[in-house]
mmCIF file of C-alpha atoms in Angstrom:
data_model
loop_
_atom_site.group_PDB
_atom_site.id
_atom_site.type_symbol
_atom_site.label_atom_id
_atom_site.label_comp_id
_atom_site.label_asym_id
_atom_site.label_seq_id
_atom_site.Cartn_x
_atom_site.Cartn_y
_atom_site.Cartn_z
ATOM 1 C CA MET A 1 59.773 -100.387 27.235
ATOM 2 C CA GLU A 2 60.473 -96.683 26.954
ATOM 3 C CA LYS A 3 57.361 -94.733 26.090
ATOM 4 C CA LYS A 4 57.577 -92.662 22.889
ATOM 5 C CA TYR A 5 54.776 -90.117 23.247
ATOM 6 C CA SER A 6 53.143 -87.628 25.575
ATOM 7 C CA ILE A 7 49.632 -86.195 25.392
ATOM 8 C CA GLY A 8 49.120 -82.452 25.653
ATOM 9 C CA ILE A 9 45.706 -81.004 26.514
ATOM 10 C CA ASP A 10 44.947 -77.287 26.318
ATOM 11 C CA ILE A 11 41.664 -76.383 28.029
ATOM 12 C CA GLY A 12 40.267 -73.090 26.793
ATOM 13 C CA GLY A 13 36.981 -71.421 27.610
ATOM 14 C CA THR A 14 35.573 -72.255 24.175
ATOM 15 C CA ASN A 15 37.565 -75.237 22.903
ATOM 16 C CA THR A 16 39.755 -77.965 24.325
ATOM 17 C CA VAL A 17 42.573 -79.002 21.988
ATOM 18 C CA PHE A 18 44.612 -82.172 22.507
ATOM 19 C CA GLY A 19 47.463 -83.837 20.700
ATOM 20 C CA ILE A 20 49.922 -86.724 20.755
ATOM 21 C CA VAL A 21 53.522 -85.483 20.688
ATOM 22 C CA ASP A 22 56.829 -87.319 20.279
ATOM 23 C CA LYS A 23 60.081 -86.468 22.067
ATOM 24 C CA ASP A 24 61.216 -84.198 19.245
ATOM 25 C CA GLY A 25 58.110 -82.044 19.567
ATOM 26 C CA LYS A 26 56.342 -83.418 16.504
ATOM 27 C CA VAL A 27 52.562 -83.507 16.861
ATOM 28 C CA ILE A 28 51.533 -86.784 15.262
ATOM 29 C CA GLY A 29 47.810 -86.293 15.806
ATOM 30 C CA LYS A 30 45.406 -83.623 17.085
ATOM 31 C CA GLY A 31 41.763 -83.259 17.964
ATOM 32 C CA SER A 32 39.389 -80.962 19.815
ATOM 33 C CA ILE A 33 36.069 -80.784 21.600
ATOM 34 C CA LYS A 34 33.864 -77.850 22.591
ATOM 35 C CA THR A 35 34.581 -77.058 26.242
ATOM 36 C CA LYS A 36 31.282 -75.290 26.819
ATOM 37 C CA ALA A 37 29.177 -78.027 25.245
ATOM 38 C CA TYR A 38 29.012 -79.969 28.506
ATOM 39 C CA GLY A 39 26.792 -79.238 31.488
ATOM 40 C CA ASN A 40 29.220 -80.709 34.015
ATOM 41 C CA PHE A 41 32.819 -81.871 34.296
ATOM 42 C CA THR A 42 31.959 -85.580 34.392
ATOM 43 C CA ASP A 43 30.342 -85.472 30.940
ATOM 44 C CA TYR A 44 33.215 -83.347 29.634
ATOM 45 C CA LEU A 45 35.847 -85.802 30.883
ATOM 46 C CA ASP A 46 33.967 -88.810 29.509
ATOM 47 C CA ASP A 47 33.882 -87.291 26.032
ATOM 48 C CA LEU A 48 37.484 -86.071 26.245
ATOM 49 C CA TYR A 49 38.563 -89.603 27.153
ATOM 50 C CA LYS A 50 36.630 -91.137 24.256
ATOM 51 C CA ASN A 51 38.115 -88.695 21.745
ATOM 52 C CA ILE A 52 41.689 -89.119 22.973
ATOM 53 C CA ARG A 53 41.362 -92.909 23.081
ATOM 54 C CA LYS A 54 40.077 -92.824 19.510
ATOM 55 C CA LEU A 55 43.079 -90.743 18.418
ATOM 56 C CA ILE A 56 45.493 -93.102 20.216
ATOM 57 C CA GLU A 57 43.988 -96.092 18.428
ATOM 58 C CA GLU A 58 43.967 -94.323 15.049
ATOM 59 C CA LYS A 59 47.671 -93.549 15.396
ATOM 60 C CA GLY A 60 48.525 -97.039 16.663
ATOM 61 C CA VAL A 61 50.298 -95.806 19.795
ATOM 62 C CA ASP A 62 48.344 -97.649 22.484
ATOM 63 C CA GLY A 63 50.717 -98.534 25.334
ATOM 64 C CA GLU A 64 53.297 -95.962 24.204
ATOM 65 C CA ILE A 65 52.024 -92.904 26.100
ATOM 66 C CA ALA A 66 54.344 -91.730 28.898
ATOM 67 C CA GLY A 67 52.079 -89.138 30.500
ATOM 68 C CA ILE A 68 49.566 -86.343 30.137
ATOM 69 C CA GLY A 69 50.123 -82.630 30.634
ATOM 70 C CA ILE A 70 47.277 -80.143 30.857
ATOM 71 C CA GLY A 71 47.348 -76.385 30.498
ATOM 72 C CA ALA A 72 44.271 -74.595 31.806
ATOM 73 C CA PRO A 73 43.308 -71.207 33.220
ATOM 74 C CA GLY A 74 43.245 -71.173 36.998
ATOM 75 C CA ALA A 75 45.178 -74.457 37.227
ATOM 76 C CA ASN A 76 47.482 -75.071 40.181
ATOM 77 C CA TYR A 77 50.449 -77.402 39.679
ATOM 78 C CA HIS A 78 50.881 -78.207 43.372
ATOM 79 C CA THR A 79 47.286 -79.259 44.002
ATOM 80 C CA GLY A 80 46.393 -80.484 40.510
ATOM 81 C CA GLU A 81 43.182 -78.494 40.743
ATOM 82 C CA ILE A 82 41.353 -75.815 38.776
ATOM 83 C CA TYR A 83 39.776 -73.069 40.831
ATOM 84 C CA ASN A 84 36.869 -70.782 39.984
ATOM 85 C CA ALA A 85 35.831 -72.514 36.763
ATOM 86 C CA ALA A 86 32.187 -71.609 37.341
ATOM 87 C CA ASN A 87 31.928 -70.096 33.857
ATOM 88 C CA LEU A 88 32.498 -73.621 32.532
ATOM 89 C CA ASN A 89 29.729 -75.044 34.714
ATOM 90 C CA TRP A 90 32.297 -77.082 36.616
ATOM 91 C CA GLY A 91 31.873 -75.479 40.013
ATOM 92 C CA GLU A 92 34.485 -73.592 42.000
ATOM 93 C CA ARG A 93 36.969 -76.450 42.372
ATOM 94 C CA VAL A 94 37.808 -79.393 40.106
ATOM 95 C CA GLU A 95 40.384 -82.063 41.038
ATOM 96 C CA LEU A 96 41.586 -82.119 37.453
ATOM 97 C CA ALA A 97 44.859 -84.080 37.732
ATOM 98 C CA LYS A 98 43.354 -86.705 40.054
ATOM 99 C CA LEU A 99 40.277 -87.318 37.901
ATOM 100 C CA VAL A 100 42.162 -87.427 34.589
ATOM 101 C CA LYS A 101 44.770 -89.773 36.075
ATOM 102 C CA GLU A 102 42.034 -92.131 37.270
ATOM 103 C CA LYS A 103 40.402 -92.046 33.829
ATOM 104 C CA PHE A 104 43.528 -92.674 31.757
ATOM 105 C CA ASN A 105 45.707 -94.531 34.293
ATOM 106 C CA LEU A 106 48.689 -92.354 33.310
ATOM 107 C CA PRO A 107 50.868 -89.764 35.094
ATOM 108 C CA VAL A 108 49.119 -86.373 34.889
ATOM 109 C CA ALA A 109 50.241 -82.835 35.695
ATOM 110 C CA VAL A 110 48.375 -79.557 35.293
ATOM 111 C CA THR A 111 49.429 -75.927 35.270
ATOM 112 C CA ASN A 112 48.284 -72.643 33.780
ATOM 113 C CA ASP A 113 48.705 -72.067 30.054
ATOM 114 C CA ALA A 114 51.695 -69.691 30.343
ATOM 115 C CA ASN A 115 53.616 -72.131 32.542
ATOM 116 C CA ALA A 116 52.835 -74.925 30.095
ATOM 117 C CA ALA A 117 54.221 -72.839 27.216
ATOM 118 C CA THR A 118 57.349 -72.199 29.298
ATOM 119 C CA VAL A 119 57.989 -75.901 29.844
ATOM 120 C CA GLY A 120 57.344 -76.481 26.131
ATOM 121 C CA GLU A 121 59.944 -73.855 25.206
ATOM 122 C CA MET A 122 62.475 -75.523 27.533
ATOM 123 C CA ILE A 123 61.969 -78.979 26.057
ATOM 124 C CA TYR A 124 61.218 -78.263 22.392
ATOM 125 C CA GLY A 125 62.012 -74.623 21.615
ATOM 126 C CA ALA A 126 64.388 -71.675 21.919
ATOM 127 C CA ALA A 127 65.173 -72.414 25.586
ATOM 128 C CA LYS A 128 66.365 -75.961 24.958
ATOM 129 C CA GLY A 129 69.505 -76.383 27.077
ATOM 130 C CA MET A 130 68.854 -73.225 29.121
ATOM 131 C CA LYS A 131 68.526 -73.407 32.901
ATOM 132 C CA ASP A 132 67.550 -69.797 33.602
ATOM 133 C CA PHE A 133 65.067 -67.904 31.449
ATOM 134 C CA ILE A 134 61.777 -66.022 31.515
ATOM 135 C CA MET A 135 58.909 -66.656 29.114
ATOM 136 C CA ILE A 136 56.453 -63.845 28.377
ATOM 137 C CA THR A 137 53.233 -64.647 26.505
ATOM 138 C CA LEU A 138 51.698 -61.654 24.752
ATOM 139 C CA GLY A 139 48.108 -62.482 23.910
ATOM 140 C CA THR A 140 44.744 -61.253 25.159
ATOM 141 C CA GLY A 141 46.568 -60.912 28.476
ATOM 142 C CA VAL A 142 50.216 -61.079 29.511
ATOM 143 C CA GLY A 143 51.271 -64.421 30.942
ATOM 144 C CA SER A 144 54.674 -65.561 32.112
ATOM 145 C CA GLY A 145 56.780 -68.410 33.373
ATOM 146 C CA ILE A 146 60.093 -68.212 35.230
ATOM 147 C CA VAL A 147 62.690 -70.992 35.033
ATOM 148 C CA SER A 148 65.525 -70.965 37.559
ATOM 149 C CA ASN A 149 68.266 -73.618 37.665
ATOM 150 C CA GLY A 150 66.275 -75.740 35.231
ATOM 151 C CA GLU A 151 63.087 -75.729 37.302
ATOM 152 C CA LEU A 152 59.875 -73.823 36.723
ATOM 153 C CA VAL A 153 59.226 -71.487 39.645
ATOM 154 C CA TYR A 154 55.787 -72.248 41.126
ATOM 155 C CA GLY A 155 56.156 -70.699 44.576
ATOM 156 C CA HIS A 156 54.851 -72.223 47.799
ATOM 157 C CA ASP A 157 51.226 -72.100 46.632
ATOM 158 C CA GLY A 158 51.711 -72.836 42.929
ATOM 159 C CA LEU A 159 50.807 -69.298 41.867
ATOM 160 C CA ALA A 160 54.222 -67.676 41.281
ATOM 161 C CA GLY A 161 55.166 -65.890 38.074
ATOM 162 C CA GLU A 162 52.249 -63.528 37.458
ATOM 163 C CA LEU A 163 54.466 -60.913 35.830
ATOM 164 C CA GLY A 164 51.577 -59.593 33.752
ATOM 165 C CA HIS A 165 50.169 -58.227 36.993
ATOM 166 C CA ILE A 166 53.256 -56.334 38.081
ATOM 167 C CA ARG A 167 52.088 -52.739 38.269
ATOM 168 C CA ILE A 168 53.996 -50.354 36.029
ATOM 169 C CA GLU A 169 51.749 -47.303 36.582
ATOM 170 C CA ARG A 170 50.451 -46.905 40.135
ATOM 171 C CA ARG A 171 48.825 -43.477 40.247
ATOM 172 C CA ASN A 172 46.935 -42.973 37.011
ATOM 173 C CA GLY A 173 47.172 -46.446 35.527
ATOM 174 C CA ARG A 174 44.542 -48.365 33.636
ATOM 175 C CA LYS A 175 42.058 -50.574 35.467
ATOM 176 C CA CYS A 176 42.965 -54.233 35.072
ATOM 177 C CA GLY A 177 40.611 -57.202 34.967
ATOM 178 C CA CYS A 178 42.287 -58.439 38.168
ATOM 179 C CA GLY A 179 40.841 -55.411 39.964
ATOM 180 C CA ARG A 180 44.088 -53.509 40.422
ATOM 181 C CA ILE A 181 45.442 -50.428 38.680
ATOM 182 C CA GLY A 182 48.281 -50.148 36.161
ATOM 183 C CA CYS A 183 49.194 -53.808 35.541
ATOM 184 C CA LEU A 184 51.577 -54.549 32.672
ATOM 185 C CA GLU A 185 48.771 -56.552 31.030
ATOM 186 C CA THR A 186 46.730 -53.377 30.547
ATOM 187 C CA TYR A 187 49.471 -51.925 28.331
ATOM 188 C CA CYS A 188 51.356 -54.761 26.630
ATOM 189 C CA SER A 189 48.703 -57.339 25.759
ATOM 190 C CA SER A 190 46.786 -57.225 22.478
ATOM 191 C CA THR A 191 43.848 -55.693 24.356
ATOM 192 C CA GLY A 192 46.235 -53.241 26.016
ATOM 193 C CA MET A 193 47.478 -52.149 22.619
ATOM 194 C CA VAL A 194 43.891 -51.455 21.541
ATOM 195 C CA ARG A 195 43.404 -49.337 24.660
ATOM 196 C CA THR A 196 46.524 -47.381 23.701
ATOM 197 C CA ALA A 197 45.219 -46.920 20.158
ATOM 198 C CA LEU A 198 41.897 -45.578 21.444
ATOM 199 C CA GLU A 199 43.751 -43.104 23.664
ATOM 200 C CA PHE A 200 45.937 -41.952 20.774
ATOM 201 C CA LEU A 201 42.868 -41.537 18.563
ATOM 202 C CA LYS A 202 41.429 -38.940 20.943
ATOM 203 C CA SER A 203 43.871 -36.468 19.385
ATOM 204 C CA ASP A 204 43.195 -34.681 16.083
ATOM 205 C CA ARG A 205 46.106 -36.312 14.316
ATOM 206 C CA PRO A 206 45.429 -38.157 11.050
ATOM 207 C CA SER A 207 45.583 -41.946 11.000
ATOM 208 C CA SER A 208 44.186 -44.734 8.871
ATOM 209 C CA LEU A 209 43.019 -46.321 12.138
ATOM 210 C CA ARG A 210 40.161 -43.782 12.150
ATOM 211 C CA GLU A 211 38.598 -45.701 9.268
ATOM 212 C CA ILE A 212 38.014 -48.702 11.551
ATOM 213 C CA PRO A 213 34.987 -48.677 13.908
ATOM 214 C CA GLU A 214 36.148 -48.633 17.526
ATOM 215 C CA SER A 215 34.329 -51.903 18.240
ATOM 216 C CA ASP A 216 36.276 -53.634 15.440
ATOM 217 C CA LEU A 217 39.721 -52.271 16.304
ATOM 218 C CA ASN A 218 42.304 -54.916 17.211
ATOM 219 C CA SER A 219 46.077 -55.281 17.436
ATOM 220 C CA LYS A 220 46.244 -56.757 13.910
ATOM 221 C CA ASN A 221 44.710 -53.527 12.568
ATOM 222 C CA VAL A 222 47.420 -51.545 14.343
ATOM 223 C CA TYR A 223 50.100 -53.854 12.929
ATOM 224 C CA ASP A 224 48.784 -53.571 9.363
ATOM 225 C CA ALA A 225 48.602 -49.778 9.639
ATOM 226 C CA ALA A 226 52.150 -49.589 11.015
ATOM 227 C CA ILE A 227 53.505 -51.767 8.192
ATOM 228 C CA ALA A 228 51.730 -49.482 5.717
ATOM 229 C CA GLY A 229 53.581 -46.511 7.214
ATOM 230 C CA ASP A 230 50.898 -45.024 9.466
ATOM 231 C CA GLU A 231 52.775 -42.712 11.862
ATOM 232 C CA MET A 232 50.359 -43.094 14.769
ATOM 233 C CA ALA A 233 50.315 -46.886 14.505
ATOM 234 C CA ASN A 234 54.107 -46.959 14.617
ATOM 235 C CA GLU A 235 54.053 -44.736 17.687
ATOM 236 C CA ILE A 236 51.647 -47.167 19.362
ATOM 237 C CA PHE A 237 54.192 -49.933 18.839
ATOM 238 C CA GLU A 238 56.936 -47.691 20.188
ATOM 239 C CA PHE A 239 54.855 -46.860 23.280
ATOM 240 C CA THR A 240 54.019 -50.535 23.895
ATOM 241 C CA GLY A 241 57.548 -51.786 23.265
ATOM 242 C CA ASN A 242 59.175 -49.236 25.536
ATOM 243 C CA ILE A 243 56.866 -50.145 28.428
ATOM 244 C CA LEU A 244 57.477 -53.852 27.941
ATOM 245 C CA GLY A 245 61.257 -53.367 27.675
ATOM 246 C CA ASP A 246 61.289 -51.288 30.864
ATOM 247 C CA ALA A 247 59.339 -54.027 32.680
ATOM 248 C CA LEU A 248 61.667 -56.748 31.366
ATOM 249 C CA ALA A 249 64.631 -54.793 32.744
ATOM 250 C CA ASP A 250 63.031 -55.022 36.188
ATOM 251 C CA PHE A 251 62.205 -58.719 35.725
ATOM 252 C CA THR A 252 65.884 -59.383 34.974
ATOM 253 C CA ALA A 253 66.772 -58.297 38.501
ATOM 254 C CA TYR A 254 64.471 -61.018 39.903
ATOM 255 C CA SER A 255 66.237 -64.041 38.443
ATOM 256 C CA SER A 256 69.139 -62.915 36.173
ATOM 257 C CA PRO A 257 67.933 -64.935 33.169
ATOM 258 C CA GLU A 258 70.054 -66.061 30.267
ATOM 259 C CA ALA A 259 67.222 -65.060 27.955
ATOM 260 C CA ILE A 260 63.742 -63.595 27.890
ATOM 261 C CA ILE A 261 61.528 -65.300 25.331
ATOM 262 C CA LEU A 262 58.483 -63.645 23.788
ATOM 263 C CA PHE A 263 55.543 -65.767 22.619
ATOM 264 C CA GLY A 264 52.001 -65.090 21.416
ATOM 265 C CA GLY A 265 50.088 -62.889 19.021
ATOM 266 C CA LEU A 266 51.980 -59.630 19.559
ATOM 267 C CA ALA A 267 55.304 -61.436 19.157
ATOM 268 C CA LYS A 268 54.294 -62.084 15.544
ATOM 269 C CA SER A 269 54.903 -58.397 14.837
ATOM 270 C CA GLY A 270 58.625 -59.148 14.890
ATOM 271 C CA ASP A 271 61.083 -56.258 14.766
ATOM 272 C CA LEU A 272 58.256 -53.725 14.663
ATOM 273 C CA LEU A 273 57.840 -54.454 18.374
ATOM 274 C CA LEU A 274 61.226 -55.943 19.264
ATOM 275 C CA LYS A 275 63.343 -52.891 18.374
ATOM 276 C CA HIS A 276 61.375 -50.797 20.860
ATOM 277 C CA VAL A 277 61.385 -53.539 23.501
ATOM 278 C CA LYS A 278 65.172 -53.757 23.273
ATOM 279 C CA LYS A 279 65.555 -49.984 23.545
ATOM 280 C CA GLY A 280 63.310 -49.821 26.617
ATOM 281 C CA PHE A 281 65.221 -52.768 28.059
ATOM 282 C CA ASP A 282 68.707 -51.372 27.409
ATOM 283 C CA ASP A 283 67.784 -47.906 28.675
ATOM 284 C CA ASN A 284 66.563 -49.250 32.026
ATOM 285 C CA LEU A 285 68.686 -52.323 32.723
ATOM 286 C CA LEU A 286 70.796 -52.315 35.884
ATOM 287 C CA PHE A 287 74.458 -52.017 34.841
ATOM 288 C CA ILE A 288 75.495 -55.397 36.293
ATOM 289 C CA TYR A 289 73.209 -57.135 33.769
ATOM 290 C CA LYS A 290 74.289 -55.136 30.705
ATOM 291 C CA ASP A 291 74.770 -57.222 27.532
ATOM 292 C CA LYS A 292 73.853 -60.457 29.319
ATOM 293 C CA PRO A 293 70.200 -61.459 28.789
ATOM 294 C CA GLU A 294 68.978 -61.905 25.226
ATOM 295 C CA ILE A 295 65.440 -61.023 24.193
ATOM 296 C CA ILE A 296 64.351 -63.546 21.575
ATOM 297 C CA PHE A 297 61.197 -64.951 20.030
ATOM 298 C CA SER A 298 59.752 -68.360 20.779
ATOM 299 C CA GLN A 299 60.546 -71.200 18.408
ATOM 300 C CA LEU A 300 57.284 -73.002 19.142
ATOM 301 C CA ASN A 301 54.756 -73.133 16.327
ATOM 302 C CA GLU A 302 51.961 -70.967 17.728
ATOM 303 C CA ASP A 303 49.269 -73.180 16.198
ATOM 304 C CA ASP A 304 50.610 -76.115 18.233
ATOM 305 C CA GLY A 305 52.221 -74.134 21.047
ATOM 306 C CA ALA A 306 49.595 -74.815 23.697
ATOM 307 C CA VAL A 307 49.504 -78.557 22.992
ATOM 308 C CA LEU A 308 53.321 -78.751 22.833
ATOM 309 C CA GLY A 309 53.659 -76.935 26.121
ATOM 310 C CA ALA A 310 51.159 -79.172 27.852
ATOM 311 C CA SER A 311 52.742 -82.323 26.407
ATOM 312 C CA ALA A 312 56.130 -81.203 27.728
ATOM 313 C CA LEU A 313 54.602 -81.151 31.193
ATOM 314 C CA GLY A 314 53.510 -84.743 30.588
ATOM 315 C CA TRP A 315 57.121 -85.788 29.944
ATOM 316 C CA VAL A 316 58.281 -84.045 33.123
ATOM 317 C CA GLU A 317 55.598 -85.705 35.262
ATOM 318 C CA ALA A 318 56.280 -89.128 33.748
ATOM 319 C CA GLY A 319 59.969 -88.703 34.572
ATOM 320 C CA LYS A 320 59.183 -87.841 38.195
ATOM 321 C CA GLU A 321 56.954 -90.888 38.662
ATOM 322 C CA LYS A 322 59.560 -93.114 37.013
ATOM 323 C CA ALA A 323 62.238 -91.774 39.384
#
């Protein structure tokens, strides 16, 4: 009997969200547990299993689950492991795919959250039917996934596609959390936008952003000020968009994508960001790619995006085991 559902699990530092998803991308049931509430991975997995089994029984889909996909920071698709999860009290290395597969007796695949979102976009979203595209996630950091000839690019070690850590300013760039200087993430993430705002506010120019304590400033504040007509806030969006567009022009030369898809919190700003991204892109694109790649927004519901992306990975893994 053909299985009708996949389970998506998104492991975050604070919460783990899971859901049962059908082939059309409809989430028929969701739940969550507190990731940090467990002193070790064994206790965490036991409780995750109990909660997912309860949801399966509540929805009456026992025996109809094809596979499980998991998106998690530090996850490696090739090995099925999470590395350096010490902040979760799990130790430096967790054999995540192996242990979850043994617990649930289902096909299991793991990858990082940006790659999971990319697979989700390919199966459920704006990239449905596309074989070559790049996904950029604009959140606290900048994540990415690259699809070439219908396959997600993992590289020989499972760590390919870290476009957020391409350096766009080498000499006087901002210090990145990865330890390097001038990474795209330091300019075009939500935290990067706040850093830009703080730099702009060092001038004497008027702005409604001055009414917000520095410790409370966030990208939503900048968005609200820009919508209200604040000149400085609009210039922050222009600065951010131009840098991102310039970087996307370079990324196009890597894989000649049909489209570049933007996902995440900053993507919610719509044309306020996109018009500047497109200008930076068009101004810097190599002539052989002119008028070819589209820059579009994700069609995944952001509230369910992480679970959808992970569940898509479950379908892919189930298909591989079936083959």
